[in-house]
Short mmCIF file of C-alpha atoms and ligand atoms in Angstrom, two decimals:
data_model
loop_
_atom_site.label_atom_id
_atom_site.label_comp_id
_atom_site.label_asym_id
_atom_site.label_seq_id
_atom_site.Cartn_x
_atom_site.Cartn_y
_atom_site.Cartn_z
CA UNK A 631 40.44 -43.98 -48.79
CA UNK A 632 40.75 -45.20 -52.14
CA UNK A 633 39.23 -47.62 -52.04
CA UNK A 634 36.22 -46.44 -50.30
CA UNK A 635 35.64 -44.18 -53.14
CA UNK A 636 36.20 -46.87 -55.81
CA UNK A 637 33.25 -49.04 -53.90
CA UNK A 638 31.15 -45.76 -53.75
CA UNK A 639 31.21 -45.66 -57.31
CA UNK A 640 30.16 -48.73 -58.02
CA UNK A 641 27.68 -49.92 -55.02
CA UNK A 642 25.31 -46.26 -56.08
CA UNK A 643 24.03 -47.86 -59.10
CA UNK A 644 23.75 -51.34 -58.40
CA UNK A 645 21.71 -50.57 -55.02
CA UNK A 646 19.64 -47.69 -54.98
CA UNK A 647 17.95 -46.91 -52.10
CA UNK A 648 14.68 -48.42 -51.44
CA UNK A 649 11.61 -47.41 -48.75
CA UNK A 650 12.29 -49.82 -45.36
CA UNK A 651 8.46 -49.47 -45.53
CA UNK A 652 6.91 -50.55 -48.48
CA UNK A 653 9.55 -51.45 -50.77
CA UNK A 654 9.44 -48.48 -53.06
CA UNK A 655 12.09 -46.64 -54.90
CA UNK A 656 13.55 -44.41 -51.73
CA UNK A 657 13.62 -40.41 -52.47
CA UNK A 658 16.47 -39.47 -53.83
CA UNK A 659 19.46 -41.67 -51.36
CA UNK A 660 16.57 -42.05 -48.70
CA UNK A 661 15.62 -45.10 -46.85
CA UNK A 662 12.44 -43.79 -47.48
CA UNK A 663 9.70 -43.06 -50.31
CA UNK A 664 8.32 -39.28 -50.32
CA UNK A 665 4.11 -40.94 -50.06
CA UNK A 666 5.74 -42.93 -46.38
CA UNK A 667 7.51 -39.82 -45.27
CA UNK A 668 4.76 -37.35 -45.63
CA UNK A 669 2.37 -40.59 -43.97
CA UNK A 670 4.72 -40.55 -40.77
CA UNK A 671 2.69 -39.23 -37.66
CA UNK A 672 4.70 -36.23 -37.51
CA UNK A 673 4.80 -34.41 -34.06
CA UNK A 674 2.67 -30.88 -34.27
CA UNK A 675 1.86 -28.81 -31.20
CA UNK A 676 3.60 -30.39 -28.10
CA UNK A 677 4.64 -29.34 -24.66
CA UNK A 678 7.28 -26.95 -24.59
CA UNK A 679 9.18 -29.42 -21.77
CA UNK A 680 8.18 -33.39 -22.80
CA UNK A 681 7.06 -33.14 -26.23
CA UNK A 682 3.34 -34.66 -25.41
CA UNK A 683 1.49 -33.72 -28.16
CA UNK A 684 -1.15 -30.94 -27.58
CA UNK A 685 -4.30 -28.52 -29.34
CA UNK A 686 -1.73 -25.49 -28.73
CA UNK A 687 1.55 -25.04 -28.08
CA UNK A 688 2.56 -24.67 -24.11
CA UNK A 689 3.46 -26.69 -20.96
CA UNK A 690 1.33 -29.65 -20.42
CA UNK A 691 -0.10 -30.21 -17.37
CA UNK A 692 2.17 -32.99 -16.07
CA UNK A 693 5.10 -30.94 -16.54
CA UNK A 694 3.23 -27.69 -14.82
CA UNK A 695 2.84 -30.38 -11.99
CA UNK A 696 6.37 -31.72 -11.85
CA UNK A 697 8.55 -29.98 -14.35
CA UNK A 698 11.53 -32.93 -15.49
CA UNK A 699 14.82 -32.94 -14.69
CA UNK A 700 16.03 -32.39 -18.44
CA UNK A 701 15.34 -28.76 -19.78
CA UNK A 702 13.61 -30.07 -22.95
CA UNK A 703 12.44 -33.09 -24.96
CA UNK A 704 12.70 -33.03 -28.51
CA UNK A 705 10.84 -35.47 -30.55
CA UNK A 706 9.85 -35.65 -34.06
CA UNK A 707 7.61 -38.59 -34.45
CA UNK A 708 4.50 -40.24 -32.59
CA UNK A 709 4.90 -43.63 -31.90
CA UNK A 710 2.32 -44.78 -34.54
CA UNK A 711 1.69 -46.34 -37.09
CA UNK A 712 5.04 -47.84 -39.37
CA UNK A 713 7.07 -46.12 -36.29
CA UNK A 714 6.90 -48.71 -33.43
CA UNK A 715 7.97 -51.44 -36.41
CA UNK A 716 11.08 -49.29 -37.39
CA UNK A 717 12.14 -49.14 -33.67
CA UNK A 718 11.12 -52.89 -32.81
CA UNK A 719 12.61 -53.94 -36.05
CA UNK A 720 15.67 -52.16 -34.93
CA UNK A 721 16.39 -52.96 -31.44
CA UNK A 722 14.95 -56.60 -31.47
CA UNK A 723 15.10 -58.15 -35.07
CA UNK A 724 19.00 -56.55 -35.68
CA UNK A 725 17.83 -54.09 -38.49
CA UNK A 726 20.30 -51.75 -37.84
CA UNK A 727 19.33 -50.21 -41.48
CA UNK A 728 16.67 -48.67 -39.45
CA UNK A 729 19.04 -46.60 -37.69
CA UNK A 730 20.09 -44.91 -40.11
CA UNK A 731 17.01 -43.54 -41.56
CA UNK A 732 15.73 -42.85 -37.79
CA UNK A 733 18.46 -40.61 -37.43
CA UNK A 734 17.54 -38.97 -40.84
CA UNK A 735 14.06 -38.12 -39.51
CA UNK A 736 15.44 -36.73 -36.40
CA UNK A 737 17.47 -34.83 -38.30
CA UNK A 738 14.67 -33.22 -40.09
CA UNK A 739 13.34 -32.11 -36.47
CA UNK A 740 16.46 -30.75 -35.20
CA UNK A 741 16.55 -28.17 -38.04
CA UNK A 742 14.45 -26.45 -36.31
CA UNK A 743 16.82 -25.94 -33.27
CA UNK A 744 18.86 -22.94 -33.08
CA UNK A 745 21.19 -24.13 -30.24
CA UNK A 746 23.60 -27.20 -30.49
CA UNK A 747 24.26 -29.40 -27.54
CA UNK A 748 28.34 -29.89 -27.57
CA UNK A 749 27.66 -33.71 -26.84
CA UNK A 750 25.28 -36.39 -28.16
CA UNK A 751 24.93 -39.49 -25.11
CA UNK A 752 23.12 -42.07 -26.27
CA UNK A 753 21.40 -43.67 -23.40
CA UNK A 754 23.34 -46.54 -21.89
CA UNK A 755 22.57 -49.97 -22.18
CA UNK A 756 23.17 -52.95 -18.98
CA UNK A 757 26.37 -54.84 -20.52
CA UNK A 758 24.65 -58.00 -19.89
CA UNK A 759 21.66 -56.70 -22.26
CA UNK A 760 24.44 -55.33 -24.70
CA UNK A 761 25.72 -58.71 -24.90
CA UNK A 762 22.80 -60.25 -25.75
CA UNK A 763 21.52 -58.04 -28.56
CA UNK A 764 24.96 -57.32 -29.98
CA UNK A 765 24.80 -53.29 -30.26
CA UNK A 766 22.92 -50.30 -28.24
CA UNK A 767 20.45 -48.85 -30.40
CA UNK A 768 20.18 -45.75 -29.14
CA UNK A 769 24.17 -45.80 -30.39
CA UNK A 770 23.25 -46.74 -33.60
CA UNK A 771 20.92 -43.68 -34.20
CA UNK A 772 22.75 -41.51 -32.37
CA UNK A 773 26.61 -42.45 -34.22
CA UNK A 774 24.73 -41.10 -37.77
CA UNK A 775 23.30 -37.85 -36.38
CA UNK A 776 26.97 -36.67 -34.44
CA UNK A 777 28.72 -37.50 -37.44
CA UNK A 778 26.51 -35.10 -39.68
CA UNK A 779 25.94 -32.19 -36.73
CA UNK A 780 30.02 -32.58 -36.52
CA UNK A 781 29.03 -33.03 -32.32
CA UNK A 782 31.30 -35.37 -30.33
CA UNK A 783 29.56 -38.57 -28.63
CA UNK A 784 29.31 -39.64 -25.24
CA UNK A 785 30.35 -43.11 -24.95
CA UNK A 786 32.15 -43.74 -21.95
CA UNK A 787 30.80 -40.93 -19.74
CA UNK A 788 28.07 -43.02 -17.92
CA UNK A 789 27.16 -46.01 -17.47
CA UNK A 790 24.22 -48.37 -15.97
CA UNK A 791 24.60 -49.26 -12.73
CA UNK A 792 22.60 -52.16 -12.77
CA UNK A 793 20.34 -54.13 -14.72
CA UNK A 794 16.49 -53.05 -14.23
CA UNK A 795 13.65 -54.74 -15.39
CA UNK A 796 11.82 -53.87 -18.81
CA UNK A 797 10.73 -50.43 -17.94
CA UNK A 798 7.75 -51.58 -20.71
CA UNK A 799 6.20 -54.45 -17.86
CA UNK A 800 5.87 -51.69 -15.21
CA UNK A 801 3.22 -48.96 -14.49
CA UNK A 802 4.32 -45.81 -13.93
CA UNK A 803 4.91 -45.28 -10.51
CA UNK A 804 7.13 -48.66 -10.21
CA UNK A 805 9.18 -47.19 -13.44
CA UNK A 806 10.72 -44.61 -11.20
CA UNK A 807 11.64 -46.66 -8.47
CA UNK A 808 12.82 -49.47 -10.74
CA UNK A 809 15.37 -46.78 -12.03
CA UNK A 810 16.63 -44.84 -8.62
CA UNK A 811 20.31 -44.68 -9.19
CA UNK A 812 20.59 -46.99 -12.25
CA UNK A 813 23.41 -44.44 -14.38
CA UNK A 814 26.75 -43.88 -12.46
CA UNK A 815 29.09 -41.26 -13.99
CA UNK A 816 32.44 -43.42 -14.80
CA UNK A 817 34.26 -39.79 -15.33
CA UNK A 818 33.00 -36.52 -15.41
CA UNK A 819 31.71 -34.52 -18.80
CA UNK A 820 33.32 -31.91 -20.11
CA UNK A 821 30.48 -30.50 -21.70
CA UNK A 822 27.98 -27.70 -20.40
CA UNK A 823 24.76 -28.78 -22.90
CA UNK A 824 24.04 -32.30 -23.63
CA UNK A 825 22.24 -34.21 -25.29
CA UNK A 826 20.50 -37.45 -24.22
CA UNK A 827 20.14 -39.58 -27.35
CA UNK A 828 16.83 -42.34 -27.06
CA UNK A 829 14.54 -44.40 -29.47
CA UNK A 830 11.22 -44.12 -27.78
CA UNK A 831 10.33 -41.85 -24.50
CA UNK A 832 7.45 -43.26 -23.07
CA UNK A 833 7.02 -41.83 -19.32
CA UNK A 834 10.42 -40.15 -19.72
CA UNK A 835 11.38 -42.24 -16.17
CA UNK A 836 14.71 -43.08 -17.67
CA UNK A 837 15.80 -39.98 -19.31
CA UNK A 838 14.74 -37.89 -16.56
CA UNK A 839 16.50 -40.34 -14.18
CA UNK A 840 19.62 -39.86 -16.06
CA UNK A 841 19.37 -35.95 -16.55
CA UNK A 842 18.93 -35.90 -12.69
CA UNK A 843 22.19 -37.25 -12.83
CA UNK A 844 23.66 -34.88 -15.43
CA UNK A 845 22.33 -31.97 -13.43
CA UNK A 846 23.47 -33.11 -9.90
CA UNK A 847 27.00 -33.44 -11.60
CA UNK A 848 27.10 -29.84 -12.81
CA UNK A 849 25.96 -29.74 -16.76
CA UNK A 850 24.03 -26.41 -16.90
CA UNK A 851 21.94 -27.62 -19.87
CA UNK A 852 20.66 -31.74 -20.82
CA UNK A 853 18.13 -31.80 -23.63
CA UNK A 854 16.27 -35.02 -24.56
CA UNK A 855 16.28 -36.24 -28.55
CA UNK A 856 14.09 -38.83 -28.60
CA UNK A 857 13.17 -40.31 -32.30
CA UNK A 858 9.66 -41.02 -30.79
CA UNK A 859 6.99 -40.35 -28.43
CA UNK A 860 4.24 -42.17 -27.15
CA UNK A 861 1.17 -40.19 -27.62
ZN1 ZN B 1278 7.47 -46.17 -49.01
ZN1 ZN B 1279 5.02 -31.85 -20.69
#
């Protein structure tokens, strides 16, 4: 403890932050620059369920059609502009720095929320793709954000079942299949309102696979945080 303190001292001054996007001095101990934050593509009006961005707030049409499995997404960012090089950079070139300010701007969203889930899960990765890129990032982000909302984390609830192919190389329709059954619950959760922690929700296939899941095991209540959306 000591001397964690003593480094804390001296690493402030010698490193300030800086903007991961251009460089700049960061605002106040941000990752981030106040012109690059107020440049993200923030999220506006969305669906109430998936987070798609719309004119108006309400339910898109998707979701009218075939409402998900999770009760809500929440999202704060398009994925646009500097976003899909924060994630990339994050879960492909090891910039785990990245995580830490992605949780930040979740963060910012989530203020918004009146009701806490009692456990963050970050979604699961195959252990032969953890092995080969080292870390889950969807861990990464998700380790800062439980730590600061004081909310336990998920880590050895659920698992993949097997490994399925890049859910990015598939159209839609093959995304679901690709994922039937791909979580297994190691041990049940002791938790009635969860949240599913991911980087990017694209079709929402794999978070709605895995809030099937959730459901069909008996949590009342599984929310999606996902740092972005695909517009
Ligand atoms: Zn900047
Ligand atoms: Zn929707």
């Amino acid at each position: 403890m000591k001397l964690n303190h003593w480094l804390h001292r001296l690493v402030r001054p010698l490193f300030p932050a800086t903007c991961i996007l251009c460089g700049a001095a960061g605002e106040g101990d941000k990752d981030i620059c106040s012109e690059c934050l107020a440049d993200l593509p923030w999220i506006g009006h969305c669906c109430q369920l998936c987070a798609l961005p719309l004119q108006q707030e309400g339910i898109c049409g998707a979701c009218l059609q075939q409402p998900p499995a999770f009760d809500r997404c929440i999202s704060p960012l398009l994925y646009q502009g500097p976003v899909p090089g924060l994630i990339t950079g994050l879960k492909f070139h090891h910039r785990l720095a990245n995580a830490r300010l992605l949780a930040w701007l979740m963060l910012q969203r989530l203020q918004q929320e009146e009701d806490a889930p009692e456990l963050i899960l970050p979604i699961p990765l195959h252990p032969q793709r953890l092995r080969e890129r080292g870390y889950n990032q969807s861990l990464e982000i998700a380790r800062p954000l439980a730590q600061q909302l004081c909310i336990g984390l998920s880590l050895h609830h659920c698992a993949r079942s097997r490994a399925t192919s890049a859910q990015s190389e598939l159209p839609k329709k093959q995304r679901q299949k690709n994922l039937r059954n791909a979580f297994v619950l190691q041990k049940s959760l002791p938790a009635g309102h969860i949240a599913l922690l991911d980087d990017v929700v694209t079709t929402g296939s794999t978070v709605n696979e895995l809030a099937r899941l959730l459901k069909k095991s008996g949590v009342e209540r599984v929310d999606v945080w996902a740092v972005a959306r695909t517009p």
